[in-house]
XYZ file of C-alpha atoms in Angstrom:
244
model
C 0.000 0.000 0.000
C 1.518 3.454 -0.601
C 0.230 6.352 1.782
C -1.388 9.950 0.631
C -0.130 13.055 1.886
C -2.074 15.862 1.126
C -5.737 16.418 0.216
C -5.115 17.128 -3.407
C -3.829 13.718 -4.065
C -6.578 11.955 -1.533
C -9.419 13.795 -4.385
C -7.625 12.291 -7.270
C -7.132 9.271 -5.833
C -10.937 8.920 -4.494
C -12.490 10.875 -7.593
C -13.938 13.010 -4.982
C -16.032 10.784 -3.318
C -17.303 13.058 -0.723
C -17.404 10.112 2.032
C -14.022 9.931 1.537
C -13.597 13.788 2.011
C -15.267 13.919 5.185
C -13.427 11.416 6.377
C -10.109 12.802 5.973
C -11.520 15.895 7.681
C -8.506 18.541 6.388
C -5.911 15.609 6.647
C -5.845 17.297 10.476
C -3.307 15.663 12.942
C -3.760 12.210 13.269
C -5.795 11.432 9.822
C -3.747 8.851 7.129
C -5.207 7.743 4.130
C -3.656 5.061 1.570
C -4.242 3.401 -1.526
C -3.977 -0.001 -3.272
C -4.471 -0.394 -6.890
C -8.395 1.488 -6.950
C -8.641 1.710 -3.033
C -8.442 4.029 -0.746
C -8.754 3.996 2.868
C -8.774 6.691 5.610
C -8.534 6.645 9.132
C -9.753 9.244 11.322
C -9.787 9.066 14.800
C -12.310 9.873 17.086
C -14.664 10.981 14.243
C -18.418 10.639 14.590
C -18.163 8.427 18.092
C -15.727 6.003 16.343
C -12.447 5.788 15.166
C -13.214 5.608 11.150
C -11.627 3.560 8.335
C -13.376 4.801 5.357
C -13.168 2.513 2.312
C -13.799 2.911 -1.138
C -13.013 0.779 -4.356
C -13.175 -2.455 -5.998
C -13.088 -5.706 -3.410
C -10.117 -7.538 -4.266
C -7.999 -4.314 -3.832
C -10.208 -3.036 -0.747
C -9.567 -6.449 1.245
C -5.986 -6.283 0.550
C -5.680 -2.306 1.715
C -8.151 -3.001 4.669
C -5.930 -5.979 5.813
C -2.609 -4.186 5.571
C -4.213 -0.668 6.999
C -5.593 -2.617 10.269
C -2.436 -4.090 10.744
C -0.755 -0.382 10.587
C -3.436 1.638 12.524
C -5.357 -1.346 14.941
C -8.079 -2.844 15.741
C -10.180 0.040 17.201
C -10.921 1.415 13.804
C -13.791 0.772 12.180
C -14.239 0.023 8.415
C -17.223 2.112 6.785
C -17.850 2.279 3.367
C -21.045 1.234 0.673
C -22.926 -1.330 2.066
C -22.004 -4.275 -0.066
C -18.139 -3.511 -0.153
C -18.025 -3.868 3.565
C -20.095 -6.637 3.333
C -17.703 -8.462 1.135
C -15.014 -6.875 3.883
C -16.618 -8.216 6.971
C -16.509 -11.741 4.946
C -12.711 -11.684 3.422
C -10.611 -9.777 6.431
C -9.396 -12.179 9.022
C -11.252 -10.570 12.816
C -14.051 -8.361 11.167
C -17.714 -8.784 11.719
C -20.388 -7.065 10.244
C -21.465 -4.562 12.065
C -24.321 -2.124 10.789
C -26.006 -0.804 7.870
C -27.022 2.335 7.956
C -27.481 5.661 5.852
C -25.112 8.562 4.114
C -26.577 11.184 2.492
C -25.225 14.570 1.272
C -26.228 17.416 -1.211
C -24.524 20.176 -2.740
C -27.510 22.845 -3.167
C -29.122 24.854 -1.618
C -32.754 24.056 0.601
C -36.330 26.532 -0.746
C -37.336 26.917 2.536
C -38.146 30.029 4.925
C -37.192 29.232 8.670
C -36.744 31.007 11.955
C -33.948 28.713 13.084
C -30.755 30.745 13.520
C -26.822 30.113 15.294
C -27.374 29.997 19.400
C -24.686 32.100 21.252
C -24.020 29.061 23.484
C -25.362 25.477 24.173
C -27.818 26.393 27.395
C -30.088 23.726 27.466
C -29.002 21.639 24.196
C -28.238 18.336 26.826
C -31.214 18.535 28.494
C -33.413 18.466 25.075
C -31.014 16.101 23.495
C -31.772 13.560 26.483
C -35.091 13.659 26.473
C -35.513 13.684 22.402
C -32.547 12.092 21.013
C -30.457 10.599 24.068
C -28.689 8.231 20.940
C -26.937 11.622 19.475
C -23.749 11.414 18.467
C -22.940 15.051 18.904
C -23.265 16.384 22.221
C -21.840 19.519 23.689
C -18.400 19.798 25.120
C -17.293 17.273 22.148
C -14.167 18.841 20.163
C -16.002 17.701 17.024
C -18.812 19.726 17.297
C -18.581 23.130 16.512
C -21.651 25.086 16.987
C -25.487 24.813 17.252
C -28.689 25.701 15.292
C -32.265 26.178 17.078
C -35.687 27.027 16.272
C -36.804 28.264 19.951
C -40.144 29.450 21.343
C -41.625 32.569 22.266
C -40.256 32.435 25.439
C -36.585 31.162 23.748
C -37.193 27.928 24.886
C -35.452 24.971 22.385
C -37.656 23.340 19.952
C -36.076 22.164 17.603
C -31.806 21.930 17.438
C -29.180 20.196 14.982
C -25.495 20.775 15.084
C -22.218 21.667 12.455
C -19.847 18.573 13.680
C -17.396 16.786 12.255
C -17.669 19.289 9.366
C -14.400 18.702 6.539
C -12.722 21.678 4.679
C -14.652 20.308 1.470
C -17.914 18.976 2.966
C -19.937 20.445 6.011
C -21.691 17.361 8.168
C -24.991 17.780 10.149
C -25.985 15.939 13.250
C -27.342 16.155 16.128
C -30.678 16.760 15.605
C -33.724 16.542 17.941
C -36.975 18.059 18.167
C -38.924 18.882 21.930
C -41.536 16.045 21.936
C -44.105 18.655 22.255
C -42.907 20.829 18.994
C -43.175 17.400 17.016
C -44.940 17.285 13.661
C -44.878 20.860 13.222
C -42.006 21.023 10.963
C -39.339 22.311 12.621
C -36.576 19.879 12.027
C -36.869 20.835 8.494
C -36.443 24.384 9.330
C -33.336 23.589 11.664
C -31.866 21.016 9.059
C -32.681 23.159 6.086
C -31.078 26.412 8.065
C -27.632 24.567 8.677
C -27.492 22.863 5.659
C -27.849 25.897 3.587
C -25.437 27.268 5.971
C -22.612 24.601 5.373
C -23.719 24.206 1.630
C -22.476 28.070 1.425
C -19.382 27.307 3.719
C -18.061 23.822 2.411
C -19.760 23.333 -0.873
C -21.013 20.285 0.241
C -23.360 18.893 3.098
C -23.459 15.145 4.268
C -24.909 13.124 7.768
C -25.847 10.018 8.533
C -29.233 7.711 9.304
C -30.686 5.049 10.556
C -31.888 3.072 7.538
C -35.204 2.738 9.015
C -36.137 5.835 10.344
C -38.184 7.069 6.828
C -39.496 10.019 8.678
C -36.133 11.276 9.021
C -35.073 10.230 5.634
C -37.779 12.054 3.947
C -36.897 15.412 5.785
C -33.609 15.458 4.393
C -34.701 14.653 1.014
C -37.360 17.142 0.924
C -34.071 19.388 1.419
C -32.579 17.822 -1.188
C -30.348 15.050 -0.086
C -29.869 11.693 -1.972
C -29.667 8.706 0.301
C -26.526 6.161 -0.089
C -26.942 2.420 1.712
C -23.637 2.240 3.843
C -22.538 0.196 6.643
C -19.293 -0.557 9.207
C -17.864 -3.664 10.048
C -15.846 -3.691 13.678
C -13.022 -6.000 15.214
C -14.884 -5.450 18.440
C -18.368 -6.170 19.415
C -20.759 -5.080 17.323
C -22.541 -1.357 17.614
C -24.392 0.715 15.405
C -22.666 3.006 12.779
């Protein structure tokens, strides 16, 4: 395997794949990224809850380059790539299992939508909603990945709705975080809070991406009422299995 160095030759190598992009978040200390014939692979540490080996490119080359990275980096990272490639992974490279499939998504225009949602100054009261609405989020304050939140609030200022900028690469912003109050529900304000910082990023980075839950379609249809495509995706682990 031969190892990248800069960004420039990580987009050539990748064609741009923009999973591949956020991965190497800036090639910021600690990222590496290789290839192998049509492979690639990045690790990124700490990125998203897990330490991330992003995969891309035909099988026989991305078993060989998975192998050989593991063996460089260790067993703490995490393939993640298209669904079926790290299928074939989890099946061909001795100590992984199969993990979790999942969603990517990502879109490169910007939402038609009018919202109130705007930056908060701070992140008053973003744990407490985020336990009782989305106690799963990946983002969370105090994380160094996360950056800066978005809210629709009440009269009163009170959070409704809130989704975060985290994990966001030079060339692609990434959205998570979100959560709506259960009493705000089914009014549409996670579209307004999604469509406000994806517009936001989409002006910033080009480029916006997050990630699902396969199964939650109400979710799924937000985002592509914003304009997002949907790509199936998974992770394979070394270690006991856990979702994305």
């Amino acid at each position: 395997m031969h190892e990248l160095l800069t960004t420039a030759a990580l987009a050539t190598a990748a064609a741009d794949d923009p999973m591949i992009n956020w991965a190497a978040q800036g090639f910021v200390p600690g990222i590496r990224a290789w290839y192998d014939g049509d492979a690639v692979a990045v690790a990124s540490p700490d990125v998203s809850k897990h330490d991330r080996l992003a995969v891309i490119g035909p099988v026989d080359h991305a078993v060989r380059l998975t192998a050989d990275v593991l063996a460089e980096v260790g067993p703490s990272y995490r393939p993640f790539g298209d669904e079926a490639l790290i299928r074939d992974l989890a099946e061909r490279v001795p100590g992984l299992r199969f993990s979790a499939a999942f969603g990517w998504m990502d879109v490169d225009t910007l939402p038609d939508l009018t919202t109130t949602a705007a930056w908060l100054d701070g992140e008053d009261g973003i744990e407490a909603l985020l336990t009782e609405a989305s106690p799963s989020s990946y983002a969370w304050p105090g994380h160094p990945g996360v950056r800066r939140w978005a809210a629709v609030t009440g009269d009163r200022g009170e959070l409704l709705s809130i989704a975060a900028d985290a994990w966001s690469a030079p060339e692609i912003g990434f959205l998570a975080g979100v959560a709506t109050h259960p009493v705000a529900r089914g009014k549409g304000l996670s579209r307004q809070v999604c469509g406000f910082v994806t517009a936001e990023l989409v002006k910033r980075h080009g480029r916006v991406g997050l990630m699902v839950d396969g199964n939650n379609a109400a979710a799924i249809k937000v985002y592509e009422r914003l304009g997002y495509t949907y790509r199936r995706v998974a992770a394979a682990s070394a270690t006991p299995a856990d979702p994305k």
